[in-house]
Amino acid sequence: MNTKDSIDYLAKPENIDKVVLLYSGGLDTSCMVKWIQEEYDADVVTLTIDLGQPGVDLEDVKQKALDLGAVEAYVVDAKKEFGEDYIAKAVKANADYQGYPLSTAIARYLKCEKAVEIAHREDADAVAHGATGKGNDQVRFEAGILSIDPDIKLLAPVREWSMTRDKEIEYAEEHGIDVEVEKDSPYSTDENLWGKSSECGPLEEPDKEPPGDVFQFVNTPEEASEEPEYVEIKFEKGVPVALDGEKMMVHELVDKLNSIAGEHGVGIIDMMEDRVVGLKSREVYECPAAVTLLEAHEHLENYCSTKHENQIKKFVDQKWAEMAYSGLWFDPLIDHLNEFIDSMNQNVTGTVKMKLYKGKAQVVGRESENALYNHQLASYDEGETFNQEASPGFIQLWSLQTKLINEQVNGDALGN
Ligand code: ARG
């Protein structure tokens, strides 16, 4: 490995015969199918991964890729894997980067794994992605893919071709790429089961409220029902396993909860985010299931763990989120943190009752065999077992050093 300055980071990769392109079917990646063929004279294999993004017909996407000249078009349903291996980890880690549940971020690493797998199967030299040069996704894709296979070449056409949006639409029209939908939406979005992110267009004016047309996963609180709705989420070792008593796989539970909580306007996040590349950007998220599950999980975890465990868990979670956000998912530190996180979650089994109402998901009830709450100890009613007579002695010792230092200071002040 060589990171010396003599490397020309802008040099065009050479001798590329076959490229695996992470393909969504949208404007950018559709232009890429053509552009890579023209620019690199290479075969393009597209890879489209189903992570539960709504409203996309994956068979259409596949056909579109083939129509644009892809030599092969893979469609992989990875919803179950996303639920079990990514969302479950995020829940256990109370995934939160500055208030963002990392919905786009964690999905990128699954895409990295699948892209390398297909590249090996197809004997391709390179992987291409549709991320720009200003965001986090380029960092995740490239750091992620190179951590799995350092010999794969990377293409980031959007970063390379420097086309404005109008030029891109022109390019698409010249190459027979359908752009109708794209022309209408001013937003740049990314969706999966864990949430939807929106950037650009009117959202670039941070002083203005997001226009209602941003929201697809959720009702606004104004549109939401006047009646609250309650859901019960069962966790086993920190993983959500049942909704209202019905056992489900993580991805099914998240899907169902997205529609229930989304109806009530839960999961809207409007924030300024610090990107890895130094920019602050205005992001709007719709993450109904994520917000509900993370609130419920953290609550249950606190309920079942000691104060000391909970204090350290916050630091561990924060570091986990920082790594997951910033492209370092395949760093061994993440594995070490996951071991701690799993170990703490051994006890996190129980049920949390959530009230969904007008944009809020609130814990209103909790039960667990592992709870450290003890009614007889905590109660002020008859039959309590807490020995209040022990308290004065405890306070004597607890405050020993504080009393001593104050005695000294006061003594000095009085000239003793
Ligand atoms: N800011 C988010 C992240 O870095 C979302 C980026 C998703 N891209 C988009 N085109 N909306 O994870």
Coordinates of C-alpha atoms and ligand atoms in Angstrom, one line a residue:
M1 CA 0.0 0.0 0.0
N2 CA 1.3 3.4 -1.0
T3 CA -0.2 6.7 0.0
K4 CA 2.7 8.9 -1.1
D5 CA 2.1 12.2 -2.8
S6 CA 3.5 10.9 -6.0
I7 CA 0.2 9.1 -6.6
D8 CA -1.9 11.0 -9.0
Y9 CA -5.3 10.8 -7.4
L10 CA -7.0 12.3 -10.4
A11 CA -5.4 9.9 -12.9
K12 CA -8.0 7.9 -14.9
P13 CA -7.9 4.2 -14.1
E14 CA -6.6 2.3 -17.0
N15 CA -7.2 -1.1 -18.6
I16 CA -10.8 -1.4 -17.4
D17 CA -12.7 -4.1 -19.3
K18 CA -15.7 -4.7 -17.1
V19 CA -17.4 -2.5 -14.4
V20 CA -20.0 -3.4 -11.8
L21 CA -22.2 -0.3 -11.5
L22 CA -24.3 0.2 -8.4
Y23 CA -27.5 1.0 -10.2
S24 CA -30.7 2.6 -8.9
G25 CA -32.4 3.2 -12.2
G26 CA -32.4 7.0 -11.6
L27 CA -31.0 9.7 -13.8
D28 CA -27.4 9.7 -12.5
T29 CA -26.8 6.0 -12.6
S30 CA -28.7 5.6 -15.9
C31 CA -26.4 8.1 -17.6
M32 CA -23.5 6.2 -16.1
V33 CA -24.4 3.0 -17.9
K34 CA -23.9 4.9 -21.2
W35 CA -21.0 7.1 -20.0
I36 CA -18.9 4.2 -18.8
Q37 CA -19.4 2.3 -22.0
E38 CA -18.3 5.4 -24.0
E39 CA -15.6 6.8 -21.8
Y40 CA -13.9 3.5 -20.8
D41 CA -15.0 1.3 -23.6
A42 CA -15.9 -1.2 -20.9
D43 CA -18.7 -3.7 -20.4
V44 CA -21.2 -2.6 -17.7
V45 CA -22.8 -5.0 -15.3
T46 CA -25.5 -3.3 -13.2
L47 CA -26.3 -4.2 -9.6
T48 CA -29.5 -3.1 -8.0
I49 CA -30.1 -3.9 -4.4
D50 CA -33.6 -4.1 -2.9
L51 CA -33.4 -2.6 0.6
G52 CA -37.1 -1.9 0.7
Q53 CA -37.1 1.4 -1.1
P54 CA -40.8 2.0 -1.8
G55 CA -42.4 2.6 -5.2
V56 CA -39.6 1.1 -7.3
D57 CA -40.4 -1.8 -9.7
L58 CA -37.1 -3.7 -9.7
E59 CA -38.0 -5.6 -12.9
D60 CA -38.4 -2.3 -14.7
V61 CA -35.0 -1.1 -13.3
K62 CA -33.4 -4.3 -14.6
Q63 CA -35.0 -3.9 -18.0
K64 CA -33.9 -0.3 -18.2
A65 CA -30.3 -1.3 -17.5
L66 CA -30.4 -3.9 -20.2
D67 CA -32.0 -1.5 -22.7
L68 CA -29.1 0.9 -22.0
G69 CA -26.6 -1.7 -23.0
A70 CA -25.7 -3.4 -19.7
V71 CA -24.3 -6.9 -20.4
E72 CA -25.8 -8.2 -17.3
A73 CA -28.3 -6.7 -14.8
Y74 CA -28.4 -8.1 -11.3
V75 CA -31.3 -7.5 -8.9
V76 CA -30.6 -8.7 -5.3
D77 CA -33.2 -8.7 -2.6
A78 CA -31.2 -8.0 0.5
K79 CA -34.0 -6.8 2.8
K80 CA -33.7 -9.7 5.2
E81 CA -30.0 -9.3 5.4
F82 CA -30.3 -5.6 5.9
G83 CA -32.7 -6.2 8.8
E84 CA -30.7 -8.9 10.5
D85 CA -27.1 -7.7 10.0
Y86 CA -27.4 -3.9 9.7
I87 CA -30.6 -2.6 11.2
A88 CA -30.4 -5.0 14.2
K89 CA -26.9 -3.7 14.9
A90 CA -28.0 -0.1 14.6
V91 CA -30.8 -0.7 17.1
K92 CA -28.5 -2.3 19.6
A93 CA -26.1 0.6 19.2
N94 CA -28.9 3.2 19.5
A95 CA -27.6 4.5 16.2
D96 CA -27.5 8.3 16.3
Y97 CA -25.2 10.7 14.5
Q98 CA -26.2 14.3 15.5
G99 CA -29.8 13.1 15.6
Y100 CA -29.7 11.1 12.4
P101 CA -30.4 7.3 12.7
L102 CA -27.8 6.5 9.9
S103 CA -30.4 5.1 7.5
T104 CA -28.5 5.8 4.3
A105 CA -25.1 5.3 5.9
I106 CA -25.5 1.7 7.1
A107 CA -27.0 0.6 3.8
R108 CA -23.9 1.7 1.9
Y109 CA -21.8 -1.0 3.5
L110 CA -24.2 -3.7 2.5
K111 CA -23.9 -2.3 -1.0
C112 CA -20.1 -2.4 -0.8
E113 CA -20.2 -6.1 0.2
K114 CA -22.6 -7.1 -2.6
A115 CA -20.7 -5.0 -5.2
V116 CA -17.4 -6.8 -4.4
E117 CA -19.2 -10.1 -4.4
I118 CA -20.6 -9.5 -7.9
A119 CA -17.3 -8.0 -9.1
H120 CA -15.5 -11.2 -8.2
R121 CA -18.2 -13.4 -9.7
E122 CA -18.1 -11.4 -12.9
D123 CA -14.3 -11.0 -13.0
A124 CA -14.8 -7.2 -13.2
D125 CA -11.9 -4.8 -12.7
A126 CA -13.8 -1.9 -11.2
V127 CA -16.9 -0.9 -9.2
A128 CA -18.7 2.4 -10.1
H129 CA -21.0 4.3 -7.8
G130 CA -23.2 7.3 -8.2
A131 CA -22.0 9.5 -5.3
T132 CA -20.8 13.0 -5.8
G133 CA -17.5 14.5 -4.7
K134 CA -19.1 16.6 -1.9
G135 CA -20.8 14.0 0.3
N136 CA -20.3 11.1 2.6
D137 CA -21.4 8.4 0.3
Q138 CA -18.2 8.5 -1.8
V139 CA -16.2 8.0 1.4
R140 CA -18.4 5.1 2.5
F141 CA -18.3 3.3 -0.9
E142 CA -14.6 3.8 -1.5
A143 CA -13.3 3.2 1.9
G144 CA -15.7 0.3 2.3
I145 CA -14.9 -1.4 -1.0
L146 CA -11.2 -1.0 -0.7
S147 CA -11.3 -2.4 2.8
I148 CA -12.9 -5.6 1.4
D149 CA -10.7 -5.8 -1.7
P150 CA -7.9 -3.3 -2.1
D151 CA -7.2 -4.3 -5.7
I152 CA -10.6 -3.2 -7.1
K153 CA -10.6 0.0 -9.1
L154 CA -13.2 2.6 -8.3
L155 CA -15.1 4.8 -10.6
A156 CA -17.1 7.8 -9.4
P157 CA -18.5 9.2 -12.7
V158 CA -20.5 12.0 -11.1
R159 CA -17.3 13.3 -9.5
E160 CA -15.4 12.9 -12.8
W161 CA -17.8 14.1 -15.5
S162 CA -18.6 17.5 -13.8
M163 CA -21.9 17.9 -15.7
T164 CA -24.5 20.4 -14.3
R165 CA -27.9 19.0 -13.9
D166 CA -29.1 20.6 -17.1
K167 CA -26.2 19.2 -19.0
E168 CA -26.9 15.8 -17.5
I169 CA -30.5 15.9 -18.6
E170 CA -29.3 16.9 -22.1
Y171 CA -26.9 14.0 -22.1
A172 CA -29.7 11.7 -21.0
E173 CA -32.1 12.9 -23.7
E174 CA -29.4 12.5 -26.3
H175 CA -28.9 8.9 -25.2
G176 CA -32.5 7.9 -25.0
I177 CA -32.7 7.8 -21.2
D178 CA -36.1 8.5 -19.6
V179 CA -35.8 11.6 -17.4
E180 CA -39.4 12.6 -16.8
V181 CA -39.6 11.9 -13.1
E182 CA -36.3 13.4 -12.3
K183 CA -37.2 16.7 -14.0
D184 CA -40.1 17.2 -11.6
S185 CA -38.3 16.7 -8.3
P186 CA -35.9 19.3 -7.0
Y187 CA -34.7 17.0 -4.2
S188 CA -31.8 14.5 -4.1
T189 CA -33.1 11.5 -2.1
D190 CA -32.1 8.1 -0.9
E191 CA -34.5 5.6 0.6
N192 CA -34.5 2.2 2.3
L193 CA -36.4 0.5 5.0
W194 CA -34.5 2.4 7.7
G195 CA -35.5 5.8 6.3
K196 CA -35.5 8.3 3.6
S197 CA -33.1 11.3 3.3
S198 CA -33.7 14.4 1.2
E199 CA -31.3 17.1 0.3
C200 CA -31.0 20.0 -2.2
G201 CA -33.6 22.2 -3.9
P202 CA -35.6 24.3 -1.4
L203 CA -33.9 22.5 1.5
E204 CA -30.7 24.5 0.8
E205 CA -32.4 27.5 2.4
P206 CA -31.9 26.5 6.0
D207 CA -34.1 29.4 7.3
K208 CA -37.2 28.0 5.6
E209 CA -39.5 25.2 6.7
P210 CA -39.3 22.1 4.5
P211 CA -42.1 22.2 1.9
G212 CA -44.8 19.6 2.4
D213 CA -43.9 17.9 -0.9
V214 CA -40.6 16.5 0.6
F215 CA -42.5 14.0 2.7
Q216 CA -43.3 10.6 1.3
F217 CA -42.9 8.2 4.2
V218 CA -44.8 10.2 6.7
N219 CA -47.8 12.4 7.3
T220 CA -47.0 15.8 8.7
P221 CA -48.2 16.1 12.3
E222 CA -50.9 18.5 11.0
E223 CA -52.2 15.7 8.7
A224 CA -51.9 13.0 11.3
S225 CA -54.9 11.6 13.2
E226 CA -56.3 13.4 16.3
E227 CA -56.3 10.0 18.0
P228 CA -53.2 8.4 19.4
E229 CA -52.2 4.9 18.6
Y230 CA -50.3 2.5 20.8
V231 CA -47.9 -0.2 19.7
E232 CA -46.0 -2.8 21.7
I233 CA -42.5 -3.7 20.6
K234 CA -40.9 -6.9 22.0
F235 CA -37.1 -7.0 22.1
E236 CA -34.9 -10.1 22.6
K237 CA -31.3 -9.4 23.5
G238 CA -31.8 -5.9 22.1
V239 CA -33.3 -6.9 18.7
P240 CA -36.9 -6.1 17.9
V241 CA -38.7 -9.4 17.4
A242 CA -42.4 -8.8 17.7
L243 CA -44.9 -6.0 17.0
D244 CA -48.2 -6.1 19.0
G245 CA -47.5 -9.7 20.0
E246 CA -46.9 -10.9 16.4
K247 CA -43.4 -12.4 15.8
M248 CA -41.6 -11.0 12.8
M249 CA -38.3 -10.7 11.1
V250 CA -36.6 -7.4 11.7
H251 CA -37.2 -6.1 8.1
E252 CA -40.9 -7.0 8.3
L253 CA -41.3 -5.4 11.6
V254 CA -39.6 -2.2 10.4
D255 CA -41.7 -2.1 7.3
K256 CA -44.9 -2.4 9.2
L257 CA -43.9 0.1 11.8
N258 CA -42.9 2.6 9.1
S259 CA -46.5 2.7 7.9
I260 CA -48.1 2.8 11.4
A261 CA -45.7 5.4 12.9
G262 CA -45.5 7.3 9.6
E263 CA -49.3 7.8 9.7
H264 CA -48.8 9.6 12.9
G265 CA -46.1 11.9 11.6
V266 CA -43.4 10.2 13.6
G267 CA -39.8 10.3 12.3
I268 CA -39.4 13.7 10.7
I269 CA -35.9 15.1 11.4
D270 CA -34.9 18.5 10.0
M271 CA -31.2 19.1 10.8
M272 CA -27.9 20.7 10.0
E273 CA -25.4 17.9 9.6
D274 CA -21.6 17.9 9.7
R275 CA -20.5 15.9 6.7
V276 CA -17.2 14.0 6.7
V277 CA -15.8 16.4 4.1
G278 CA -16.3 19.4 6.3
L279 CA -19.5 20.8 4.9
K280 CA -22.5 21.6 7.0
S281 CA -25.6 20.5 5.1
R282 CA -29.3 20.7 5.7
E283 CA -30.9 17.3 5.7
V284 CA -34.5 16.2 6.1
Y285 CA -35.2 12.7 7.1
E286 CA -38.3 10.5 7.4
C287 CA -37.5 7.6 9.7
P288 CA -40.7 6.6 11.4
A289 CA -39.7 3.0 12.4
A290 CA -36.2 4.0 13.2
V291 CA -37.2 6.8 15.5
T292 CA -39.8 4.6 17.3
L293 CA -37.5 1.6 17.7
L294 CA -34.5 3.6 18.8
E295 CA -36.5 5.4 21.5
A296 CA -38.0 2.1 22.7
H297 CA -34.7 0.2 22.6
E298 CA -32.7 2.8 24.5
H299 CA -35.3 3.0 27.1
L300 CA -35.4 -0.7 27.6
E301 CA -31.6 -0.9 27.7
N302 CA -31.5 1.7 30.4
Y303 CA -34.2 -0.2 32.3
C304 CA -32.3 -3.5 32.3
S305 CA -28.7 -2.2 32.8
T306 CA -26.9 -0.6 35.6
K307 CA -26.3 3.1 35.8
H308 CA -22.6 2.5 35.2
E309 CA -23.2 0.3 32.1
N310 CA -25.5 2.9 30.7
Q311 CA -23.0 5.7 31.2
I312 CA -20.3 3.9 29.2
K313 CA -22.7 2.6 26.6
K314 CA -23.4 6.2 25.5
F315 CA -19.7 6.7 24.7
V316 CA -19.5 3.4 22.9
D317 CA -22.7 4.2 20.9
Q318 CA -21.3 7.6 20.0
K319 CA -18.1 6.2 18.6
W320 CA -20.0 3.5 16.8
A321 CA -22.2 6.1 15.1
E322 CA -19.2 8.3 14.2
M323 CA -17.5 5.3 12.6
A324 CA -20.6 4.1 10.8
Y325 CA -21.3 7.6 9.5
S326 CA -17.8 8.3 8.3
G327 CA -17.0 5.3 6.2
L328 CA -15.2 3.2 8.7
W329 CA -17.6 0.3 9.0
F330 CA -14.9 -2.2 8.2
D331 CA -12.4 -1.0 10.8
P332 CA -11.8 -3.6 13.5
L333 CA -12.8 -1.1 16.1
I334 CA -16.4 -1.5 14.9
D335 CA -16.2 -5.2 15.7
H336 CA -14.8 -4.5 19.2
L337 CA -17.6 -2.0 19.8
N338 CA -20.1 -4.5 18.6
E339 CA -18.8 -7.1 21.0
F340 CA -19.4 -4.7 23.9
I341 CA -22.8 -3.7 22.5
D342 CA -23.8 -7.3 22.1
S343 CA -22.6 -8.2 25.6
M344 CA -24.7 -5.3 27.1
N345 CA -27.7 -6.3 25.1
Q346 CA -27.7 -9.8 26.5
N347 CA -30.1 -8.5 29.1
V348 CA -32.2 -6.3 26.9
T349 CA -35.2 -8.5 26.6
G350 CA -38.7 -7.2 27.3
T351 CA -41.6 -5.2 25.9
V352 CA -42.0 -1.5 25.4
K353 CA -45.3 0.2 24.8
M354 CA -45.1 3.3 22.6
K355 CA -47.7 6.0 22.1
L356 CA -47.7 7.5 18.6
Y357 CA -49.3 10.8 18.4
K358 CA -48.9 14.0 16.3
G359 CA -45.2 13.5 15.4
K360 CA -44.1 11.9 18.6
A361 CA -43.2 8.4 19.6
Q362 CA -43.2 8.3 23.4
V363 CA -42.5 5.4 25.8
V364 CA -45.6 4.9 28.0
G365 CA -45.0 1.5 29.4
R366 CA -42.2 -1.1 29.8
E367 CA -41.8 -4.5 31.2
S368 CA -38.8 -6.9 31.5
E369 CA -37.8 -9.8 33.6
N370 CA -34.3 -8.3 33.7
A371 CA -35.4 -4.8 34.8
L372 CA -33.4 -3.4 37.7
Y373 CA -36.4 -1.6 38.9
N374 CA -37.8 -3.2 42.1
H375 CA -41.2 -2.1 43.1
Q376 CA -40.8 -3.1 46.8
L377 CA -37.6 -1.2 47.0
A378 CA -38.9 1.9 45.2
S379 CA -42.4 2.1 46.6
Y380 CA -43.5 4.6 49.2
D381 CA -46.4 2.3 50.1
E382 CA -46.7 -0.2 52.9
G383 CA -44.6 -3.3 52.5
E384 CA -41.5 -1.4 51.1
T385 CA -38.2 -3.0 51.8
F386 CA -35.7 -0.2 51.4
N387 CA -34.0 0.4 54.7
Q388 CA -34.2 4.2 55.1
E389 CA -32.3 3.9 58.4
A390 CA -29.1 3.1 56.4
S391 CA -29.4 6.4 54.5
P392 CA -27.8 8.8 57.1
G393 CA -24.7 6.6 57.3
F394 CA -24.5 6.4 53.6
I395 CA -24.7 10.2 53.3
Q396 CA -21.9 10.6 55.9
L397 CA -19.5 8.5 53.7
W398 CA -20.7 9.7 50.3
S399 CA -20.0 13.3 51.2
L400 CA -16.8 12.7 53.1
Q401 CA -14.4 14.4 50.8
T402 CA -16.7 17.2 49.9
K403 CA -17.2 18.0 53.5
L404 CA -13.4 17.8 54.2
I405 CA -12.5 20.2 51.4
N406 CA -15.1 22.7 52.4
E407 CA -14.0 22.5 56.0
Q408 CA -10.5 23.3 54.9
V409 CA -11.5 26.2 52.7
N410 CA -13.9 27.7 55.2
G411 CA -11.3 27.1 58.0
D412 CA -8.7 29.1 56.0
A413 CA -11.2 31.8 55.3
L414 CA -11.9 32.2 59.0
G415 CA -8.1 32.3 59.6
N416 CA -8.1 28.9 61.5
Ligands
ARG1 N1 -26.6 12.9 4.7 C1 -27.0 11.6 4.7 C2 -25.8 10.7 4.9 O1 -24.7 11.2 4.7 C3 -27.8 11.2 3.5 C4 -27.1 11.2 2.2 C5 -28.0 10.6 1.1 N2 -27.9 11.1 -0.2 C6 -28.9 11.7 -0.8 N3 -28.8 11.9 -2.0 N4 -29.9 12.2 -0.2 O2 -25.9 9.6 5.3

